[in-house]
Amino acid sequence: MQKKILKFKLNGELMELLVSPSDTLVDVVRDKLGLTGTKKGCGKGECGACTVIMNGQSVNSCIVPAMQAMDAEVETIEGIGTSDKMHPLQETFIDYGAIQCGFCTPGMIMSAKALLDGNLSPSRLQIKETIAGNICRCTGYVKIEQAVLAAADKLKASKDK
Amino acid sequence: MKKDYTVVGKNIRKLDAIEKAMGAATFTTDIKLPGMLYGKVLRSPYPHARIVKIDTSKAEALPGVKAVATYLNTPRVKFNTSATSTFTIPPLQPVEDQYVFDSVVRYVGDEVAAVAATSKKVAEEALELIEVEYELLPTVFDPLAAMKEEAPSLHHCEAGKNVPGEKIHIEMGDIELGFAEADYVFEHTFKLPVQKQAQMETQAAVAQVSVDGKVTVWSTTQTPHPSRRILATIFGLPYSKVRVLNPPYIGGGFGVRIGLSAKAEPIALALAMLAKQPVKVVYDRKEDFIASDTRHSGYVTVKTGVKKDGTFTARKIMGILNSGAYCSWSAETPGVLGAMGLSIYYCPNQMYDGHSVYTNTTPAGAMRGFGNPQGMFAVDSQVDIIAEELGMDPMEIRRKNIMRPGLPWVLPYPCQSSGLEECMDLGAKAIVWDQRGKQNQDSDTIRRGIGMAIGTHVSNAWPFCGDYSNAYVTVQQDGSIQVASGVPDMGTGTITTLSQMAAEVMGIAFGQVGITFADTESTPFEIGSHASRTCYASGTAVVAAAQDARKQVFEYAANMLEVTPGELDIENGIIYSTLTQEKNISLGQVAMEAHLRGQQFIGVGRIIPQNAPPYLAHFAEVEVDTETGKVRVTKMVAAHDVGKAIHPLIVEGQLEGGLAMGIGYALSEEIKYDDRGRQLNNGFHKYMLPTAMDIPELEAIIVEAEDPTGPFGAKGVGETGLVATAAAIANAVYDAIGIRFFEIPLTEERVYRALKERK
């Protein structure tokens, strides 16, 4: 298959590269661009480890054909905070014990961020529904839900200032 | 040791958390080396067959293919993917029944060949070009059928038809006398399903062979040192020329890689040796399901003799577990089932007989709880049956019979601590036990119920298996310290906990501790992460190393301060005389002074752990929809005696995660096979593990009955969260609808059928 040029914004930076039409977005991000924070847990859109935000929506990047990201804005775990200024979700995931093996964490945080980007007062049920497609085998989810709630509070407080 | 701890018992920010939250943590699946090839595996489509002919020439000719491995060009050395070679102590012998590739395949998914190529796509294409001619062999899928004379033999077995290793027999008192003394005897058989670890990172390894033959393998193993031994043995290398390490993180384990990560390491290494280039092997999710160990399914029979007042006089347990096609941990798991199932209650006359049986299914190995959840589903379901027959409250029959410190049991070490009764009382209060049986009106179609179950476990594998730990604590010239332990941190917080213990003993701030871990090249031998042992056993080694370093520091400082070592103490990095406070000096000053005179304080910890029983009481509240059979857990309370919580938040995380996995075991998780030996549930959408929507309110209650054998009193906590979860839920379902289930999971279908049959 002939390779095509893919142009898109990754964490705010313009990217231009050759991809095969059969490449998925997760392959491009992890293998070609070297951002390995996004994980691959099943390759079938069943576990959510590869969740990134594309044009404001959380997507399973393992089932998004790379060419579908043409001209899109894609956000990954590497783009949402720095070690000096972490995203509130990154802080609360750490402080509430929401991270064990850490393999689901990037996808979990990106799913939660997509929710909080549009809703700073989510209910517990909305949080559960949001992360229902993200499997975590370590934590039992409770501390993750608490962390998302706490991050929402933090974001709300900083917005109200 | 001081009682007011400054670091131990505190919820310090976990050492691995920032990297993981930022997406900067490295896992095996993230590794990319210069010149690295991608390995893919051809797997058997048949449950039992002989490879009559295998032709790899077309695959080899495909551009981009650098090596093809089969049984014809890889070592003919038998091994066990699990770390039994390291763990098994004479007179027992480890069962070694696998090759990297064999000419006979014994389950659907068994390894036939592997290809290394410049890309995953080319490797996958090449697999389709390998031509294999199979001669089909007779199959058997059920362990009871596999024990029969006419069943096909999967391996040569000494102990009985298709029985790997030895049959386990445990005995105490006089079982016949115990049954004779009983007023009633109860006997029930329970059937247990295949559960899958389903850790988030699939089995993976990257192997590199240097030009002078030194081997490095990055791997998802839970046990780098034992895994190095397996690889060195297969490939005929000195242990010292093989380095196995985590990179440093692992995406979960739950027992699935105590030893090798299925065959990811030996396949990657065989291909790297053939191709003379680094090779990465990552199992896809389906491979992880079909060709990587599961929990043992099987049958457990419990026979209990009881007096009218509820006192147990005799208990006999029998376990038959499905080993699958290879042994893995199948010689050991039935032993833990029996030992733990017998030890939760005091009973003067006890007996256990159990073993595994080979079948043509995916091998079963270690999974969180290691036989104990299977046994306790049976034991504590039956205790509720007995309580009801005798008209006793389930709490009271347990209170009357639970094991207590000082009483005899079948385990080869004493019970020195127990917070079990406190766990029961606190748990009962939190679930509002008094509500039990009073929540339903006759007309309710959604019926509520409350149930409980209890359990115990181990804090490491000694003395059932070989188990020991070594660690270094090295004082740096500025007074900070470097800990070295070979133990992995698979998400359980181990490196944080070990660093806390080292900081506490050394009397320095947590931030002054650095840790090297999970690397055979930079750490002394250490068994690894399994059997709820890292905090207890690896922790004991780190504490011993820190005490050794501290002693050396105090001797040196005593000379400098002109006092005796015995009067010194250290707090916040300042060494001081407890007799004359003005005699003090910082650890950094002492370390630098020693350095200028050519000395470093190097503490070594070498320990064989003892063992200690953690205890747990689980309480479940459920709703059963009698029109659909749907069981919903609405609340779970888990009160656990953990000895001492070194880091309470980590402990809660372990308990909650175990509960969630236990809820899955009770209600939805099961791998079934079709009549041709193929898994019907080989992916996340077909294997119903709990999502956030399925998890109710979880309340973890920490009880601290400190054990004299554990570091700071700590006991094992990694596995206890699901030991009694299924039994508690099944007991709650009985309370709700009055139907007793002898098989899990309690799927809608199973519950619905039972409700319908009752009508």
mmCIF file of N, CA and C in Angstrom, chain B residues 547-596:
data_model
loop_
_atom_site.group_PDB
_atom_site.id
_atom_site.type_symbol
_atom_site.label_atom_id
_atom_site.label_comp_id
_atom_site.label_asym_id
_atom_site.label_seq_id
_atom_site.Cartn_x
_atom_site.Cartn_y
_atom_site.Cartn_z
ATOM 1 N N GLN B 547 19.958 -1.979 59.264
ATOM 2 C CA GLN B 547 20.481 -2.123 60.632
ATOM 3 C C GLN B 547 21.985 -2.366 60.615
ATOM 4 N N ASP B 548 22.441 -3.139 59.639
ATOM 5 C CA ASP B 548 23.874 -3.405 59.493
ATOM 6 C C ASP B 548 24.630 -2.100 59.205
ATOM 7 N N ALA B 549 24.114 -1.312 58.270
ATOM 8 C CA ALA B 549 24.758 -0.041 57.927
ATOM 9 C C ALA B 549 24.746 0.905 59.125
ATOM 10 N N ARG B 550 23.614 0.931 59.815
ATOM 11 C CA ARG B 550 23.464 1.813 60.977
ATOM 12 C C ARG B 550 24.480 1.454 62.062
ATOM 13 N N LYS B 551 24.679 0.153 62.249
ATOM 14 C CA LYS B 551 25.641 -0.291 63.259
ATOM 15 C C LYS B 551 27.053 0.190 62.903
ATOM 16 N N GLN B 552 27.399 0.039 61.630
ATOM 17 C CA GLN B 552 28.728 0.494 61.187
ATOM 18 C C GLN B 552 28.885 2.002 61.374
ATOM 19 N N VAL B 553 27.837 2.742 61.027
ATOM 20 C CA VAL B 553 27.871 4.200 61.160
ATOM 21 C C VAL B 553 28.053 4.576 62.633
ATOM 22 N N PHE B 554 27.303 3.910 63.515
ATOM 23 C CA PHE B 554 27.367 4.257 64.942
ATOM 24 C C PHE B 554 28.745 3.950 65.524
ATOM 25 N N GLU B 555 29.341 2.839 65.085
ATOM 26 C CA GLU B 555 30.681 2.526 65.584
ATOM 27 C C GLU B 555 31.669 3.600 65.169
ATOM 28 N N TYR B 556 31.543 4.042 63.929
ATOM 29 C CA TYR B 556 32.458 5.069 63.428
ATOM 30 C C TYR B 556 32.196 6.397 64.137
ATOM 31 N N ALA B 557 30.926 6.755 64.256
ATOM 32 C CA ALA B 557 30.557 8.030 64.865
ATOM 33 C C ALA B 557 30.934 8.068 66.351
ATOM 34 N N ALA B 558 30.832 6.913 67.001
ATOM 35 C CA ALA B 558 31.154 6.856 68.427
ATOM 36 C C ALA B 558 32.616 7.243 68.646
ATOM 37 N N ASN B 559 33.471 6.784 67.764
ATOM 38 C CA ASN B 559 34.884 7.169 67.842
ATOM 39 C C ASN B 559 35.056 8.661 67.665
ATOM 40 N N MET B 560 34.327 9.203 66.670
ATOM 41 C CA MET B 560 34.459 10.640 66.389
ATOM 42 C C MET B 560 33.948 11.476 67.556
ATOM 43 N N LEU B 561 32.859 11.012 68.179
ATOM 44 C CA LEU B 561 32.237 11.794 69.263
ATOM 45 C C LEU B 561 32.807 11.438 70.636
ATOM 46 N N GLU B 562 33.659 10.399 70.638
ATOM 47 C CA GLU B 562 34.236 9.891 71.890
ATOM 48 C C GLU B 562 33.145 9.473 72.873
ATOM 49 N N VAL B 563 32.206 8.663 72.355
ATOM 50 C CA VAL B 563 31.166 8.065 73.201
ATOM 51 C C VAL B 563 31.105 6.574 72.846
ATOM 52 N N THR B 564 30.154 5.855 73.449
ATOM 53 C CA THR B 564 30.015 4.439 73.082
ATOM 54 C C THR B 564 28.907 4.289 72.031
ATOM 55 N N PRO B 565 29.045 3.325 71.124
ATOM 56 C CA PRO B 565 28.017 3.154 70.076
ATOM 57 C C PRO B 565 26.633 2.926 70.662
ATOM 58 N N GLY B 566 26.563 2.234 71.790
ATOM 59 C CA GLY B 566 25.281 1.868 72.375
ATOM 60 C C GLY B 566 24.450 3.055 72.815
ATOM 61 N N GLU B 567 25.082 4.201 73.055
ATOM 62 C CA GLU B 567 24.305 5.355 73.520
ATOM 63 C C GLU B 567 23.854 6.243 72.367
ATOM 64 N N LEU B 568 24.196 5.846 71.138
ATOM 65 C CA LEU B 568 23.849 6.692 69.993
ATOM 66 C C LEU B 568 22.465 6.384 69.441
ATOM 67 N N ASP B 569 21.860 7.423 68.910
ATOM 68 C CA ASP B 569 20.618 7.267 68.152
ATOM 69 C C ASP B 569 20.700 8.239 66.987
ATOM 70 N N ILE B 570 19.779 8.127 66.062
ATOM 71 C CA ILE B 570 19.786 9.043 64.913
ATOM 72 C C ILE B 570 18.371 9.471 64.585
ATOM 73 N N GLU B 571 18.203 10.745 64.373
ATOM 74 C CA GLU B 571 16.910 11.285 63.982
ATOM 75 C C GLU B 571 17.135 12.364 62.947
ATOM 76 N N ASN B 572 16.342 12.319 61.895
ATOM 77 C CA ASN B 572 16.434 13.337 60.859
ATOM 78 C C ASN B 572 17.865 13.537 60.350
ATOM 79 N N GLY B 573 18.629 12.479 60.300
ATOM 80 C CA GLY B 573 19.990 12.542 59.770
ATOM 81 C C GLY B 573 21.040 13.012 60.748
ATOM 82 N N ILE B 574 20.658 13.287 61.996
ATOM 83 C CA ILE B 574 21.614 13.732 63.012
ATOM 84 C C ILE B 574 21.829 12.603 64.023
ATOM 85 N N ILE B 575 23.085 12.195 64.147
ATOM 86 C CA ILE B 575 23.446 11.172 65.130
ATOM 87 C C ILE B 575 23.765 11.889 66.435
ATOM 88 N N TYR B 576 23.175 11.385 67.523
ATOM 89 C CA TYR B 576 23.394 12.066 68.792
ATOM 90 C C TYR B 576 23.489 11.058 69.922
ATOM 91 N N SER B 577 24.153 11.506 70.990
ATOM 92 C CA SER B 577 24.234 10.677 72.181
ATOM 93 C C SER B 577 22.961 10.860 72.992
ATOM 94 N N THR B 578 22.361 9.745 73.373
ATOM 95 C CA THR B 578 21.136 9.849 74.172
ATOM 96 C C THR B 578 21.464 10.291 75.601
ATOM 97 N N LEU B 579 22.764 10.259 75.941
ATOM 98 C CA LEU B 579 23.168 10.675 77.294
ATOM 99 C C LEU B 579 23.561 12.145 77.316
ATOM 100 N N THR B 580 24.262 12.586 76.272
ATOM 101 C CA THR B 580 24.728 13.982 76.208
ATOM 102 C C THR B 580 24.306 14.551 74.858
ATOM 103 N N GLN B 581 23.200 15.268 74.859
ATOM 104 C CA GLN B 581 22.615 15.737 73.595
ATOM 105 C C GLN B 581 23.576 16.574 72.756
ATOM 106 N N GLU B 582 24.491 17.325 73.411
ATOM 107 C CA GLU B 582 25.379 18.204 72.622
ATOM 108 C C GLU B 582 26.429 17.432 71.838
ATOM 109 N N LYS B 583 26.568 16.143 72.175
ATOM 110 C CA LYS B 583 27.462 15.291 71.375
ATOM 111 C C LYS B 583 26.679 14.809 70.171
ATOM 112 N N ASN B 584 26.781 15.502 69.054
ATOM 113 C CA ASN B 584 26.054 15.057 67.864
ATOM 114 C C ASN B 584 26.815 15.397 66.592
ATOM 115 N N ILE B 585 26.442 14.731 65.530
ATOM 116 C CA ILE B 585 27.102 14.916 64.235
ATOM 117 C C ILE B 585 26.157 14.393 63.153
ATOM 118 N N SER B 586 26.204 15.002 61.994
ATOM 119 C CA SER B 586 25.272 14.541 60.945
ATOM 120 C C SER B 586 25.803 13.276 60.281
ATOM 121 N N LEU B 587 24.855 12.496 59.762
ATOM 122 C CA LEU B 587 25.244 11.272 59.052
ATOM 123 C C LEU B 587 26.148 11.610 57.867
ATOM 124 N N GLY B 588 25.855 12.728 57.198
ATOM 125 C CA GLY B 588 26.664 13.165 56.066
ATOM 126 C C GLY B 588 28.105 13.429 56.474
ATOM 127 N N GLN B 589 28.277 14.068 57.620
ATOM 128 C CA GLN B 589 29.651 14.355 58.089
ATOM 129 C C GLN B 589 30.406 13.061 58.386
ATOM 130 N N VAL B 590 29.714 12.131 59.030
ATOM 131 C CA VAL B 590 30.365 10.853 59.353
ATOM 132 C C VAL B 590 30.734 10.118 58.062
ATOM 133 N N ALA B 591 29.797 10.103 57.097
ATOM 134 C CA ALA B 591 30.055 9.385 55.843
ATOM 135 C C ALA B 591 31.208 10.015 55.075
ATOM 136 N N MET B 592 31.279 11.352 55.068
ATOM 137 C CA MET B 592 32.349 12.028 54.341
ATOM 138 C C MET B 592 33.692 11.824 55.043
ATOM 139 N N GLU B 593 33.667 11.882 56.360
ATOM 140 C CA GLU B 593 34.898 11.652 57.126
ATOM 141 C C GLU B 593 35.427 10.226 56.848
ATOM 142 N N ALA B 594 34.512 9.259 56.839
ATOM 143 C CA ALA B 594 34.909 7.878 56.554
ATOM 144 C C ALA B 594 35.454 7.770 55.130
ATOM 145 N N HIS B 595 34.797 8.449 54.212
ATOM 146 C CA HIS B 595 35.224 8.442 52.807
ATOM 147 C C HIS B 595 36.663 8.952 52.683
ATOM 148 N N LEU B 596 36.969 10.040 53.374
ATOM 149 C CA LEU B 596 38.324 10.615 53.284
ATOM 150 C C LEU B 596 39.370 9.638 53.820
#
